[in-house]
Short mmCIF file of C-alpha atoms in Angstrom, two decimals:
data_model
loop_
_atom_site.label_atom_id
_atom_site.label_comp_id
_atom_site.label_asym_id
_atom_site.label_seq_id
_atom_site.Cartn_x
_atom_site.Cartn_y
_atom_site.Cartn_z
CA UNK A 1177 -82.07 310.73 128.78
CA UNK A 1178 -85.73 310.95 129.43
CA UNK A 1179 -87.86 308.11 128.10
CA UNK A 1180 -91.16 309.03 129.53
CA UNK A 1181 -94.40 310.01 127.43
CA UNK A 1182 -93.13 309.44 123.63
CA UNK A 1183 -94.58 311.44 121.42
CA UNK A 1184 -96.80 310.69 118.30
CA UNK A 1185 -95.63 311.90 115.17
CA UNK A 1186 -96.81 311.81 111.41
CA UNK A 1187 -95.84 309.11 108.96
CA UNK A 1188 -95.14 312.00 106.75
CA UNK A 1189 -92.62 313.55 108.93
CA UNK A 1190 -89.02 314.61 107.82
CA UNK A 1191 -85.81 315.21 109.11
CA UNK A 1192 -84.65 318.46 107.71
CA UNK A 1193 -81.38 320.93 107.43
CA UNK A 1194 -80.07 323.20 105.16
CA UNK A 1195 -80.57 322.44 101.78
CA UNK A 1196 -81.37 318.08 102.72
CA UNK A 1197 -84.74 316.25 103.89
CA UNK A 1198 -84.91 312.45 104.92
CA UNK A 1199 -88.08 310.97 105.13
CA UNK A 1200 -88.20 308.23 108.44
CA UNK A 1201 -88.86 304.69 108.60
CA UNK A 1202 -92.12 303.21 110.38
CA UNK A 1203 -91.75 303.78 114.45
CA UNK A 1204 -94.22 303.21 117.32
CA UNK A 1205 -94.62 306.92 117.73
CA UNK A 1206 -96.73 307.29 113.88
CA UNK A 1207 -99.29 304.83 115.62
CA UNK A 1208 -102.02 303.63 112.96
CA UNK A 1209 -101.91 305.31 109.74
CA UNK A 1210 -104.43 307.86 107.97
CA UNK A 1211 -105.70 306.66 104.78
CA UNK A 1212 -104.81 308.37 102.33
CA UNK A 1213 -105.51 306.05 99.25
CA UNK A 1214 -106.98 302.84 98.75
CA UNK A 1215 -103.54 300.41 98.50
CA UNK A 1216 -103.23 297.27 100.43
CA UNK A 1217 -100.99 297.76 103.85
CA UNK A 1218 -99.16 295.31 105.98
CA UNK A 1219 -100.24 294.02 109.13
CA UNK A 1220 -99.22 296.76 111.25
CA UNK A 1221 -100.44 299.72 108.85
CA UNK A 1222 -96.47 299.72 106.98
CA UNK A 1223 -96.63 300.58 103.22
CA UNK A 1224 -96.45 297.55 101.22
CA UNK A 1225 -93.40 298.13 98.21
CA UNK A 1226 -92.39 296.52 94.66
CA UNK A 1227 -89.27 296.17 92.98
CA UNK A 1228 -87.91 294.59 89.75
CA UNK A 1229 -84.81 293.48 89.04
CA UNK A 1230 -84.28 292.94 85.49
CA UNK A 1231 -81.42 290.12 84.56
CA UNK A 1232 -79.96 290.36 80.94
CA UNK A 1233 -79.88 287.56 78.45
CA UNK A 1234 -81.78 284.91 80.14
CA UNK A 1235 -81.21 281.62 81.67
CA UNK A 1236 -81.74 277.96 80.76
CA UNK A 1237 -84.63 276.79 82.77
CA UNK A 1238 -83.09 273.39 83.48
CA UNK A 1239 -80.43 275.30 84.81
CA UNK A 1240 -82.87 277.49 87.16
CA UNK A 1241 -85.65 274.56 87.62
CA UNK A 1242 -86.49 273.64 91.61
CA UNK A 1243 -86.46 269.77 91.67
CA UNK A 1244 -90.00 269.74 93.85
CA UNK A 1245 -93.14 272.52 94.78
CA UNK A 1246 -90.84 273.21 97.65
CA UNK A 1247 -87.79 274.93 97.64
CA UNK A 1248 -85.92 271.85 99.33
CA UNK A 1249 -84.02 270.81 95.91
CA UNK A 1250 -82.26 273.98 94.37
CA UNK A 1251 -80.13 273.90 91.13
CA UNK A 1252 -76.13 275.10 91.86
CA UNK A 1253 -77.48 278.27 90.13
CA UNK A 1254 -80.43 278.96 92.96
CA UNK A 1255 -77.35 278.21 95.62
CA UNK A 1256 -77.05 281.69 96.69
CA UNK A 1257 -81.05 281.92 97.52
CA UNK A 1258 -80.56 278.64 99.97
CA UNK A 1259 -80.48 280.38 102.83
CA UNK A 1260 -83.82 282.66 102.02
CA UNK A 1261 -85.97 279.81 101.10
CA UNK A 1262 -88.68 281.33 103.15
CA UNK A 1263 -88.95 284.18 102.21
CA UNK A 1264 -88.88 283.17 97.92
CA UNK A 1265 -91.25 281.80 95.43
CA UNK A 1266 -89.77 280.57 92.15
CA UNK A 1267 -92.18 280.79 89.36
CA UNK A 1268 -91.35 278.95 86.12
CA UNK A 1269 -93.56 278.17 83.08
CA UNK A 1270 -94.29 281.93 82.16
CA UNK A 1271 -94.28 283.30 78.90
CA UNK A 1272 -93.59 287.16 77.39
CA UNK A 1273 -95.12 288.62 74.03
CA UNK A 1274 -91.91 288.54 71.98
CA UNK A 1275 -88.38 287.00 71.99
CA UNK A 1276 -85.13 288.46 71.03
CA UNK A 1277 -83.03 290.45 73.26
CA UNK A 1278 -84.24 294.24 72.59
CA UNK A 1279 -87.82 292.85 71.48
CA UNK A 1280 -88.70 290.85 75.24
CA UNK A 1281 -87.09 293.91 77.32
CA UNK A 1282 -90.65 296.27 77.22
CA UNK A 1283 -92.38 293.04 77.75
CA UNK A 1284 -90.79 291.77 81.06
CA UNK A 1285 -93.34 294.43 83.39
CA UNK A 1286 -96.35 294.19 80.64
CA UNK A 1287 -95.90 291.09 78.86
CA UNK A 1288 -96.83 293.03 75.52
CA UNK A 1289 -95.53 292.30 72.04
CA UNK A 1290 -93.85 295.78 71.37
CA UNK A 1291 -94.95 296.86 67.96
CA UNK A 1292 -92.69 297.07 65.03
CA UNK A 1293 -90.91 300.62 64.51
CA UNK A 1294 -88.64 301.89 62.01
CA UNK A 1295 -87.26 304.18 65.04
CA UNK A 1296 -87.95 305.39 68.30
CA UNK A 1297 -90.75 307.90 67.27
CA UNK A 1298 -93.15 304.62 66.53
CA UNK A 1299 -92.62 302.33 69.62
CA UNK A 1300 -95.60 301.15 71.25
CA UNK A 1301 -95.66 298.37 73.37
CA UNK A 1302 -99.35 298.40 74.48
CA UNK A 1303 -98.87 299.28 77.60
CA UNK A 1304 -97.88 300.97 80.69
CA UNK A 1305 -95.41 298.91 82.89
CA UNK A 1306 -96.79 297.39 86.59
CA UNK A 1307 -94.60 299.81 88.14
CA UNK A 1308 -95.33 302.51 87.04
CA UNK A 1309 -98.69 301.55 87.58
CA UNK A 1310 -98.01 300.79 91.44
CA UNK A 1311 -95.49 303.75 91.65
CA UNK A 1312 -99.14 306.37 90.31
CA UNK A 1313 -101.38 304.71 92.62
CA UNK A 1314 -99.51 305.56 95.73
CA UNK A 1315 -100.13 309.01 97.06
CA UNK A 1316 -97.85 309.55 100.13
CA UNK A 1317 -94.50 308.98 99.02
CA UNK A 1318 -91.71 311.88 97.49
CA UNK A 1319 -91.16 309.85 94.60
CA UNK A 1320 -94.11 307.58 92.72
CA UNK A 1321 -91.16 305.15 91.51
CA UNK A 1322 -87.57 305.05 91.33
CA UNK A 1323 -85.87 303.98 88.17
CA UNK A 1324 -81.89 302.50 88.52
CA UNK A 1325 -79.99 300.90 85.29
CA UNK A 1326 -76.30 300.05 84.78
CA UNK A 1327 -76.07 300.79 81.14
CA UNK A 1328 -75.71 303.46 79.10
CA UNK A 1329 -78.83 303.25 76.03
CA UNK A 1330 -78.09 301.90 73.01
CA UNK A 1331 -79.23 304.04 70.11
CA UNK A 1332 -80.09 302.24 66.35
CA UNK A 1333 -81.22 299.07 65.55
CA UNK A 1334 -80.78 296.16 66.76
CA UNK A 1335 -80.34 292.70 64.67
CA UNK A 1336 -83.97 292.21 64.95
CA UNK A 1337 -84.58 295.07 63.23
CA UNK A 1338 -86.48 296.65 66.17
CA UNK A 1339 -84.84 299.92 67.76
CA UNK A 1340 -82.40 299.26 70.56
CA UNK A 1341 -84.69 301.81 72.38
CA UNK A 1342 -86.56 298.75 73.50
CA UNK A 1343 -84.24 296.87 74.78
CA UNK A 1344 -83.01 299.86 76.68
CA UNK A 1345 -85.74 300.41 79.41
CA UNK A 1346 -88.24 297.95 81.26
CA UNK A 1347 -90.02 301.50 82.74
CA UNK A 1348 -92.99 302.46 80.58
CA UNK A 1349 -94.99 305.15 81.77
CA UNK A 1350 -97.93 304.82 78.94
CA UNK A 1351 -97.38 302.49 75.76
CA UNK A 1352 -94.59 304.45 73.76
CA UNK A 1353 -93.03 306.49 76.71
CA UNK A 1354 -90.32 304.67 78.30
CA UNK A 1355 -89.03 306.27 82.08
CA UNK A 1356 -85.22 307.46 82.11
CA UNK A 1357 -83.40 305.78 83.82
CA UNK A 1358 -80.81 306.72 86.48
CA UNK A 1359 -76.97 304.87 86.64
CA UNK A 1360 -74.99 307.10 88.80
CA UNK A 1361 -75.38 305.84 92.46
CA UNK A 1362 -74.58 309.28 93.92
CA UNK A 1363 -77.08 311.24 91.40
CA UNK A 1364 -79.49 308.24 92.67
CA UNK A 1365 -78.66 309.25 96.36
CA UNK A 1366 -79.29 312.81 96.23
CA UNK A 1367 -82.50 312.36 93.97
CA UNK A 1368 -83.67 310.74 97.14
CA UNK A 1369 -82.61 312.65 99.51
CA UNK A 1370 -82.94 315.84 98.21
CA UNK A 1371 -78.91 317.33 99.49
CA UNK A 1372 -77.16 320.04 98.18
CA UNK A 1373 -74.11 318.39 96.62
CA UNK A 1374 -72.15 322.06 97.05
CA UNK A 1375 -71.72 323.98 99.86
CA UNK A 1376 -68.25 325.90 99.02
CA UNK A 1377 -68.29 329.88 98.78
CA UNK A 1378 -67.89 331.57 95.79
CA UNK A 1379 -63.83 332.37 95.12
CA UNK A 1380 -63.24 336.09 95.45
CA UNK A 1381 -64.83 335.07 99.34
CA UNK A 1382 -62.50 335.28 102.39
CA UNK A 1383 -64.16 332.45 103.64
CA UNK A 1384 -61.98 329.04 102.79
CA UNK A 1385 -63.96 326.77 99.96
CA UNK A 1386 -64.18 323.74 101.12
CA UNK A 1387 -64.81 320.39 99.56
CA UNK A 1388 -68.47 318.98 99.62
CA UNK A 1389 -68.12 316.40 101.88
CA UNK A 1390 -71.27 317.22 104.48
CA UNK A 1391 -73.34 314.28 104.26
CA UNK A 1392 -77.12 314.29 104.33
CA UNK A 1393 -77.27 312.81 108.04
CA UNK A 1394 -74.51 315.32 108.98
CA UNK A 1395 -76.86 318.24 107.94
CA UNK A 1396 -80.29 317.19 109.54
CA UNK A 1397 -78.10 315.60 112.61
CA UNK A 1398 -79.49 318.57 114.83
CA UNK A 1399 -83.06 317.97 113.57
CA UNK A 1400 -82.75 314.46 114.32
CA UNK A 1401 -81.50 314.83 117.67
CA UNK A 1402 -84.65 317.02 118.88
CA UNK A 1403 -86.81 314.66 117.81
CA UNK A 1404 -85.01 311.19 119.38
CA UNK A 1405 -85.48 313.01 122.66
CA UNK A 1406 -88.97 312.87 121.91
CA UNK A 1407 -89.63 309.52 120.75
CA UNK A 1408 -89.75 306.28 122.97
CA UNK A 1409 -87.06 303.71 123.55
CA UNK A 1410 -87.40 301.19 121.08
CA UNK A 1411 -88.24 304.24 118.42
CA UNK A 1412 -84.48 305.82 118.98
CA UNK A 1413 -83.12 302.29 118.56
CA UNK A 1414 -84.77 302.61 115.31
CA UNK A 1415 -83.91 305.78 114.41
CA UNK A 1416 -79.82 305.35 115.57
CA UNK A 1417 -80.18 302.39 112.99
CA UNK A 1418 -81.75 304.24 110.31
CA UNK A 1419 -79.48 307.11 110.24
CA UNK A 1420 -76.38 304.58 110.58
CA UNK A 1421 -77.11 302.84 107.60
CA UNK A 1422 -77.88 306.08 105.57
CA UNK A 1423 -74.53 307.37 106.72
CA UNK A 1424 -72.77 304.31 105.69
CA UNK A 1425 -74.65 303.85 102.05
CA UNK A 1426 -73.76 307.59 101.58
CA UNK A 1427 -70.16 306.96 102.60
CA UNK A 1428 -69.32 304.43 100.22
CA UNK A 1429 -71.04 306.01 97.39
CA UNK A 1430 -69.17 309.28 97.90
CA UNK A 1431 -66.15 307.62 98.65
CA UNK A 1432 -66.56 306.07 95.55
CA UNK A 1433 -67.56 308.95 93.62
CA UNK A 1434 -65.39 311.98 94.70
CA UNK A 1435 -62.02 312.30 94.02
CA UNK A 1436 -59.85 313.25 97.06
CA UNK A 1437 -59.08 317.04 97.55
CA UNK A 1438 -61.94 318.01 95.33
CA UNK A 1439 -62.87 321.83 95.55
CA UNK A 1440 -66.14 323.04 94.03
CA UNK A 1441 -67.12 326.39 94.09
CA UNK A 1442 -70.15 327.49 92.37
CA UNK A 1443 -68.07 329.19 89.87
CA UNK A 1444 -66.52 325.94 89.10
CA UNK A 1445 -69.64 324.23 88.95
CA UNK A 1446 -71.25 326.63 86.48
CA UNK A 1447 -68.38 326.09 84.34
CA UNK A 1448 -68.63 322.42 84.31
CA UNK A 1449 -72.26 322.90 83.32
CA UNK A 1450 -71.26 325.01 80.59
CA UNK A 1451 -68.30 322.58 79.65
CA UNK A 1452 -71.35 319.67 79.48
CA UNK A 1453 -73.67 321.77 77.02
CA UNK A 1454 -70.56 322.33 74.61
CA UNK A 1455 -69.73 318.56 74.94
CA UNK A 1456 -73.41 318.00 73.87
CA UNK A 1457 -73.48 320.66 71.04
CA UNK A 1458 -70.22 319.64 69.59
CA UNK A 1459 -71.00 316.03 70.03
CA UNK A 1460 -74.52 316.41 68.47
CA UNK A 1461 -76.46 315.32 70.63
CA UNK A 1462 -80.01 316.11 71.67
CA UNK A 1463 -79.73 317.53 74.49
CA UNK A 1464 -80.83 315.03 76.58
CA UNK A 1465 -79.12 314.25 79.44
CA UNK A 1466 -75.50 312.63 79.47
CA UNK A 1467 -76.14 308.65 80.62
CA UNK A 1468 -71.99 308.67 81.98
CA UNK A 1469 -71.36 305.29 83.64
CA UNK A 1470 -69.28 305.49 86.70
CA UNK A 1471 -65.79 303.79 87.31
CA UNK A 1472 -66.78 301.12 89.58
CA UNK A 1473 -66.27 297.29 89.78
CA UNK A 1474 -69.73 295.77 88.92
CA UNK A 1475 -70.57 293.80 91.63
CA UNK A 1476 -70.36 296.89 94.44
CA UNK A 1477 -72.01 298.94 91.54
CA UNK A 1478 -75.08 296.27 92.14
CA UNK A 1479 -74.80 296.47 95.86
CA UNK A 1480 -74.76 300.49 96.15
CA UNK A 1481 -77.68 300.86 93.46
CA UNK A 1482 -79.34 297.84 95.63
CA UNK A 1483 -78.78 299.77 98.69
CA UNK A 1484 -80.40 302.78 97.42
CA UNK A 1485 -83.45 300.84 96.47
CA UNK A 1486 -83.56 299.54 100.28
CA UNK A 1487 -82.83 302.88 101.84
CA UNK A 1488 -85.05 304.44 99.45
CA UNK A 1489 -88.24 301.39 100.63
CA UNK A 1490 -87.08 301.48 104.12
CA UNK A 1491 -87.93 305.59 103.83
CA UNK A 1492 -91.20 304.90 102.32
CA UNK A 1493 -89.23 307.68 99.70
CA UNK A 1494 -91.51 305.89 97.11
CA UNK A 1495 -93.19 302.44 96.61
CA UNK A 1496 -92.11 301.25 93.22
CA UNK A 1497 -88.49 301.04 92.03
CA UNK A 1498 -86.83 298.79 89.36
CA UNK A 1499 -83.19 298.21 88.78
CA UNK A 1500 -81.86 296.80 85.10
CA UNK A 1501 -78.08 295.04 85.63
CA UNK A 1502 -77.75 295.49 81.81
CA UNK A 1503 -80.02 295.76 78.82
CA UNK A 1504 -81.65 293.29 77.17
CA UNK A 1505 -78.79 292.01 75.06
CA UNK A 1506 -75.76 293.17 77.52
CA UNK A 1507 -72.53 292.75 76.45
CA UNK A 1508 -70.60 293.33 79.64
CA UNK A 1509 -67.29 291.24 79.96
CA UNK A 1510 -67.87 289.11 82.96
CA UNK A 1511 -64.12 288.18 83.21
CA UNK A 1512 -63.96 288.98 86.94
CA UNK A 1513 -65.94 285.78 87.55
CA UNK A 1514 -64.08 282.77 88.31
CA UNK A 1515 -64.34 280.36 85.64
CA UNK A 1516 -65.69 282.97 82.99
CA UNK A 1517 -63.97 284.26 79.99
CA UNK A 1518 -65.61 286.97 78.01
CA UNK A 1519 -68.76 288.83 77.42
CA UNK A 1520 -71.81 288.18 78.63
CA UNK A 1521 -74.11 288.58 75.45
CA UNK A 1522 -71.91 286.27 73.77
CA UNK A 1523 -71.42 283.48 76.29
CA UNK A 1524 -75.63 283.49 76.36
CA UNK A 1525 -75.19 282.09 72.71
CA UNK A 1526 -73.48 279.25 73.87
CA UNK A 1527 -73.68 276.86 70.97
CA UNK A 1528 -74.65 273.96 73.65
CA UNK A 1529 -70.99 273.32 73.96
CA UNK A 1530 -70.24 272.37 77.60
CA UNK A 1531 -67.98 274.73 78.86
CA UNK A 1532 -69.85 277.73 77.39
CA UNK A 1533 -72.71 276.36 79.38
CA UNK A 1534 -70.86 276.49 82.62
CA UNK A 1535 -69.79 279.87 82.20
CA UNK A 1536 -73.68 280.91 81.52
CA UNK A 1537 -74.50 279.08 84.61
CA UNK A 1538 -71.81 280.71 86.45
CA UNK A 1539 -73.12 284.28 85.32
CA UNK A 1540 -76.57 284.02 86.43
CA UNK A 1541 -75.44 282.50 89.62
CA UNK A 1542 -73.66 285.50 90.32
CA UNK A 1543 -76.86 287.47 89.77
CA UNK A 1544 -78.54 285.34 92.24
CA UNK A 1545 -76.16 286.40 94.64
CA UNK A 1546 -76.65 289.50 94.21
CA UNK A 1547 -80.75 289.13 94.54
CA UNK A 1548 -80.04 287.44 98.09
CA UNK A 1549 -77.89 290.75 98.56
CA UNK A 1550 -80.81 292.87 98.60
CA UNK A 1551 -83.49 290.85 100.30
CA UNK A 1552 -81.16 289.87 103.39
CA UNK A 1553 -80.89 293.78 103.46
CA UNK A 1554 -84.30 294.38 103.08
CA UNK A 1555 -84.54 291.79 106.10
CA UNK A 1556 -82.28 293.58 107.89
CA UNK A 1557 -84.52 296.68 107.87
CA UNK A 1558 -87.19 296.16 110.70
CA UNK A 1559 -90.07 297.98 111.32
CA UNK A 1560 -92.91 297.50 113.85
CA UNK A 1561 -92.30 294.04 114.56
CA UNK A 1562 -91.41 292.91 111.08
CA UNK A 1563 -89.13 293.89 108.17
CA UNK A 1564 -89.37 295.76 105.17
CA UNK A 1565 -89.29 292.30 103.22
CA UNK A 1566 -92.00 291.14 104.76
CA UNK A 1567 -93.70 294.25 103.33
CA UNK A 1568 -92.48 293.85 100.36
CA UNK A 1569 -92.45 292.24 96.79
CA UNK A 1570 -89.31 291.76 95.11
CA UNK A 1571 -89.42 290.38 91.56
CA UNK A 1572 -86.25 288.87 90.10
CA UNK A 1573 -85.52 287.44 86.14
CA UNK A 1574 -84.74 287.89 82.85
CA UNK A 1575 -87.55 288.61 79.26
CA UNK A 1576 -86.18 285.24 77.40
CA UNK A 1577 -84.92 281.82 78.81
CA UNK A 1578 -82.86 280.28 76.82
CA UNK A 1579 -80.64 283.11 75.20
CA UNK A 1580 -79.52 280.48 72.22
CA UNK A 1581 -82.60 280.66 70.82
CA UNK A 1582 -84.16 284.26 72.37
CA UNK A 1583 -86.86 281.94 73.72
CA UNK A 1584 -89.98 283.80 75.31
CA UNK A 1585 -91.30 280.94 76.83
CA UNK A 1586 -89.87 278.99 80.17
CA UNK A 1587 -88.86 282.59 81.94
CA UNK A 1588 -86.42 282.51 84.99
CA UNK A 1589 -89.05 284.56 87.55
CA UNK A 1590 -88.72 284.67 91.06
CA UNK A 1591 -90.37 286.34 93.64
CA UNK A 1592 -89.38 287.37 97.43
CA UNK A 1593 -90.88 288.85 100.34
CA UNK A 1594 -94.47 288.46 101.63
CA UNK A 1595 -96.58 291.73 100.45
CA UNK A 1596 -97.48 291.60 104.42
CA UNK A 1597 -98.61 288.28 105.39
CA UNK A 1598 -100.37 287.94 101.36
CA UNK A 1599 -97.43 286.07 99.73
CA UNK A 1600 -96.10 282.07 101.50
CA UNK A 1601 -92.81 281.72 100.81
CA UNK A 1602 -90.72 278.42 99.71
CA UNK A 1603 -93.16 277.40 97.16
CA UNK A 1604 -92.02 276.27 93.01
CA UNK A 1605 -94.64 277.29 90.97
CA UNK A 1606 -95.20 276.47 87.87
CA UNK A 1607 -96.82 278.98 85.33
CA UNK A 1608 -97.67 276.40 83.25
CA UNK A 1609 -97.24 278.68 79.82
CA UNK A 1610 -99.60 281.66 81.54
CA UNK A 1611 -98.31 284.77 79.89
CA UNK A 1612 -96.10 286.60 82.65
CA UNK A 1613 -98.80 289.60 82.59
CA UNK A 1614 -100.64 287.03 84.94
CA UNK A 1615 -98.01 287.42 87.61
CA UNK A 1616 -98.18 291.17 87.02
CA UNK A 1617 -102.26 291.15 87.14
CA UNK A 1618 -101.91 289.31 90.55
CA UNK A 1619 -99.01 291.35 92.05
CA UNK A 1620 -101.69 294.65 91.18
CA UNK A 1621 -104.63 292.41 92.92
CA UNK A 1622 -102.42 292.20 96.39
CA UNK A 1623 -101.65 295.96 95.85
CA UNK A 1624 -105.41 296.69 95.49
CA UNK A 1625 -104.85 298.27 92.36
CA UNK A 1626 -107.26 298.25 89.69
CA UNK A 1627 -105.75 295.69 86.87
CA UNK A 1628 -106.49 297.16 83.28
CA UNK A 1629 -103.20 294.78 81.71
CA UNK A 1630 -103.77 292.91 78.23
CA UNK A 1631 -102.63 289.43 77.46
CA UNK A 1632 -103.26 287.71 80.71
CA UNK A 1633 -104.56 284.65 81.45
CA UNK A 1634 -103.93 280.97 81.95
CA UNK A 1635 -103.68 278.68 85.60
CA UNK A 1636 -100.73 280.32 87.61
CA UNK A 1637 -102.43 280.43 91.09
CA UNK A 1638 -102.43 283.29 93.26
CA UNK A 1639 -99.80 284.34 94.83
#
C-alpha cells in the first residue's frame, strides 16, 4: 500500500453507504480545526466532551470519603477507581436544592429546588440542565446531546407528594421540559449512526428476504476503504481501530437484541407498527412513545449503553450525553451482587443496622466499577497524541447522600478526565456545603460557555 502524500480531510467528514453515515475520530490528516463556535478545545484542536452519570439512591459519605486531598487513601467503595487515580477528582461537601428521591433527581445537573406540582403539567425546576446547556452551545456535532436511562418512567406521585415525573429525568431542556430519554442500546446505536435497521425485500419479491444483520461498518466498508488509501500511516492505524471497536459494540448489541433467524420484511414491519399503535390505543396511553426495557443482565446493559456514550464522544457524534442507571428512587433487585439480598431502594433505607449497610456499600461499589468501565474505555480511545479522556469531563454521583434520611447535603460527586490539560487529577476536594450548581458553573467556565445558573456560590475551587 502506498503511504506517500496523506491527504487532508475535514473534521466534518463521514463515512457513508446505503442508508448508514459514521462520523470519524480526530486523525493527523483534519490538521488544525476551523472555528466554528466559541467552546474551549484540547491541546491539539480535539473537541472537549461532558457526560453524567446519574447513580440512584445515594451513598453514605463516610462510606465514599478519601482519607487525605490526595487520592492515596480510598474507602473499599472507591476500590474500583484505584487504578485511575490520575485521571479522578472526588468532590465531597456539595449540596442540591431539595432531598427526597424524585424531588433531588431535576436538581443533580441544576441544583434547583423543583417547584411543587400537583402533576406533570406544573413542574418547574428553574432551570435548564448543564447539558443541555453544553450539548446547544456546540455547533459541529450530529447530535447536541445524547440522552441514555435504564428505567422505564414512573407516572403518579411519589411519597413526597411531588410527581414521579421528576424523579424520572436529570435532562432538562428549559425549566419544565424534561429530554426523553433513550433505554434500548440498539435504538441508541442506530440514533447515532443513522443505519437502516431493514434491508429485506418486500414478500411477493423473488428475491430471498433476508434477516437484517448488515452492520453499519459492513455498509460504509467500501467508503472507508477509499479513504484509508488516502490517509497516512498512523491515520489508518486509527481508523482500523475505530471501525473495530464500532463493529464489536454493534455486535454485541445486536447479538443481544435480535433473535436468531429473524426475517423482517417491510410488510412485517408495518404490521408491527400497526400492532404498537393498537397496543397504545387499547392500553390508553398517550401516544407517546413505548419506554420497553430490554432483556439484558444489568451490568452488560451498563457497559453497552457506556459504550455507546464512548463511541458516540470518540465520533465527536455530539458533545454532551448523560446516562441514568435508575431513577431517583430505583427499586431494582440487586440480588446478582455477591453479598446483596433485595432491592435497591429498599436496602438505601437501611435502618443503620450493619448488614444492611454492607449491602449499600456493596451496591455503590458496583457502580464504581462500572464508572472505571467507561473512563478506561474512554482511555483507550486515542486521538492525536492523547485520549478522548483527556478531552473529556466525566461526572459521576447520586442527588442525596445518605438515602436514610434523603439527605441533600454531603453528595457522592466525582469527576474524571482532564477537559484538555484544564482539570489535575488525584485531588479530594471538599465542597465545603457550596451548592453543586458551583461545580456545574465551573464545568460551563472550562467549556467557555456563558454561565446564566441560579443558586451557586460558596468556596469549591476551580477545577
Amino acid at each position: 500500500m502506498n503511504y506517500t502524500r496523506p491527504v487532508r480531510i475535514s473534521r466534518r467528514h463521514v463515512l457513508q453507504g446505503i442508508g448508514a453515515t459514521m462520523a470519524l475520530p480526530f486523525m493527523e490528516a483534519m490538521g488544525a480545526p476551523t472555528k466554528t463556535s466559541s467552546l474551549a478545545v484540547g491541546p491539539e484542536g480535539q473537541p472537549l466532551r461532558y457526560a453524567a452519570i446519574f447513580m440512584p439512591n445515594g451513598a453514605l459519605p463516610e462510606q465514599f470519603t478519601p482519607g487525605g486531598s490526595t487520592l492515596d487513601e480510598l474507602p473499599p467503595m472507591l476500590q474500583p477507581l484505584a487504578g485511575l487515580k490520575e485521571h479522578l477528582n472526588v468532590i465531597t461537601g456539595l449540596r442540591n436544592g431539595m432531598g427526597g428521591h424524585s424531588g433531588s433527581t431535576p436538581g443533580f445537573l441544576t441544583g434547583q429546588r423543583p417547584a411543587k406540582a400537583s402533576d406533570a403539567s406544573e413542574m418547574n425546576i428553574g432551570s435548564a440542565s448543564v447539558d443541555q446547556i453544553i450539548g446547544h452551545a456546540a455547533k459541529d456535532t450530529p447530535l447536541p446531546t445524547l440522552e441514555l436511562a435504564m428505567h422505564a418512567p414512573r407516572r403518579g406521585t411519589s411519597p413526597s407528594g411531588l410527581p414521579w415525573a421528576y424523579g424520572n429525568y436529570i435532562s432538562w431542556r428549559d425549566p419544565s421540559t424534561p429530554v426523553p430519554q433513550e433505554v434500548d442500546p440498539m435504538r441508541a446505536f442506530k440514533r447515532l449512526f443513522d443505519s437502516v435497521g431493514v434491508t429485506s425485500e418486500p414478500s411477493g419479491s423473488r428475491k430471498k428476504s433476508v434477516a437484517p444483520t448488515k452492520g453499519v461498518v459492513d455498509t460504509i466498508l467500501e467508503d472507508a476503504k477509499q479513504l484509508q488509501k488516502r490517509l497516512g500511516r498512523a491515520d489508518q492505524q486509527k481508523l482500523d481501530e475505530y471501525l473495530t471497536t464500532v463493529r464489536d459494540v454493534e455486535t454485541r448489541i445486536m447479538r443481544k437484541s435480535q433473535p436468531k433467524g429473524m426475517k423482517i420484511t417491510p410488510e412485517i414491519l408495518a404490521d408491527i407498527k400497526k400492532t404498537e399503535r393498537r397496543i397504545k390505543r387499547e392500553g390508553g396511553g398517550s401516544g407517546d412513545s413505548l419506554s420497553v426495557l430490554p432483556d439484558i443482565p444489568y451490568p452488560e446493559y451498563i457497559q453497552m449503553m457506556m459504550d455507546i456514550m464512548a463511541l458516540a464522544f470518540w465520533s465527536n457524534s455530539t458533545r454532551s450525553s448523560t446516562l441514568m442507571l435508575g431513577d431517583g428512587g430505583s427499586r431494582r433487585n440487586m440480588s446478582f451482587l455477591d453479598g446483596v439480598e433485595g432491592a435497591h431502594h429498599s436496602i438505601s433505607h437501611h435502618g443503620n443496622r450493619a448488614d444492611t449497610l454492607k449491602q449499600y456499600e456493596l451496591i455503590n461499589t458496583f457502580f464504581m466499577s462500572q464508572y472505571a468501565y467507561f473512563l478506561e474505555r474512554l482511555h483507550s480511545m486515542k486521538e492525536g497524541s492523547n485520549s478522548v479522556l483527556e478531552n473529556s469531563m466525566i461526572m459521576m454521583g447520586s442527588s442525596i447522600s445518605n438515602g436514610q434520611n434523603h439527605n441533600p447535603g454531603s453528595l457522592p460527586i466525582l469527576m474524571g478526565g482532564h477537559a484538555g490539560g484544564k482539570i489535575k487529577g488525584n485531588r479530594h476536594i471538599n465542597g465545603e456545603g457550596a451548592n453543586i450548581a458551583t461545580l456545574h458553573s465551573r464545568v460551563l467556565d472550562t467549556m467557555n460557555i456563558k454561565d446564566e445558573l441560579q443558586g451557586k456560590g460558596g468556596k469549591l475551587q476551580q477545577l
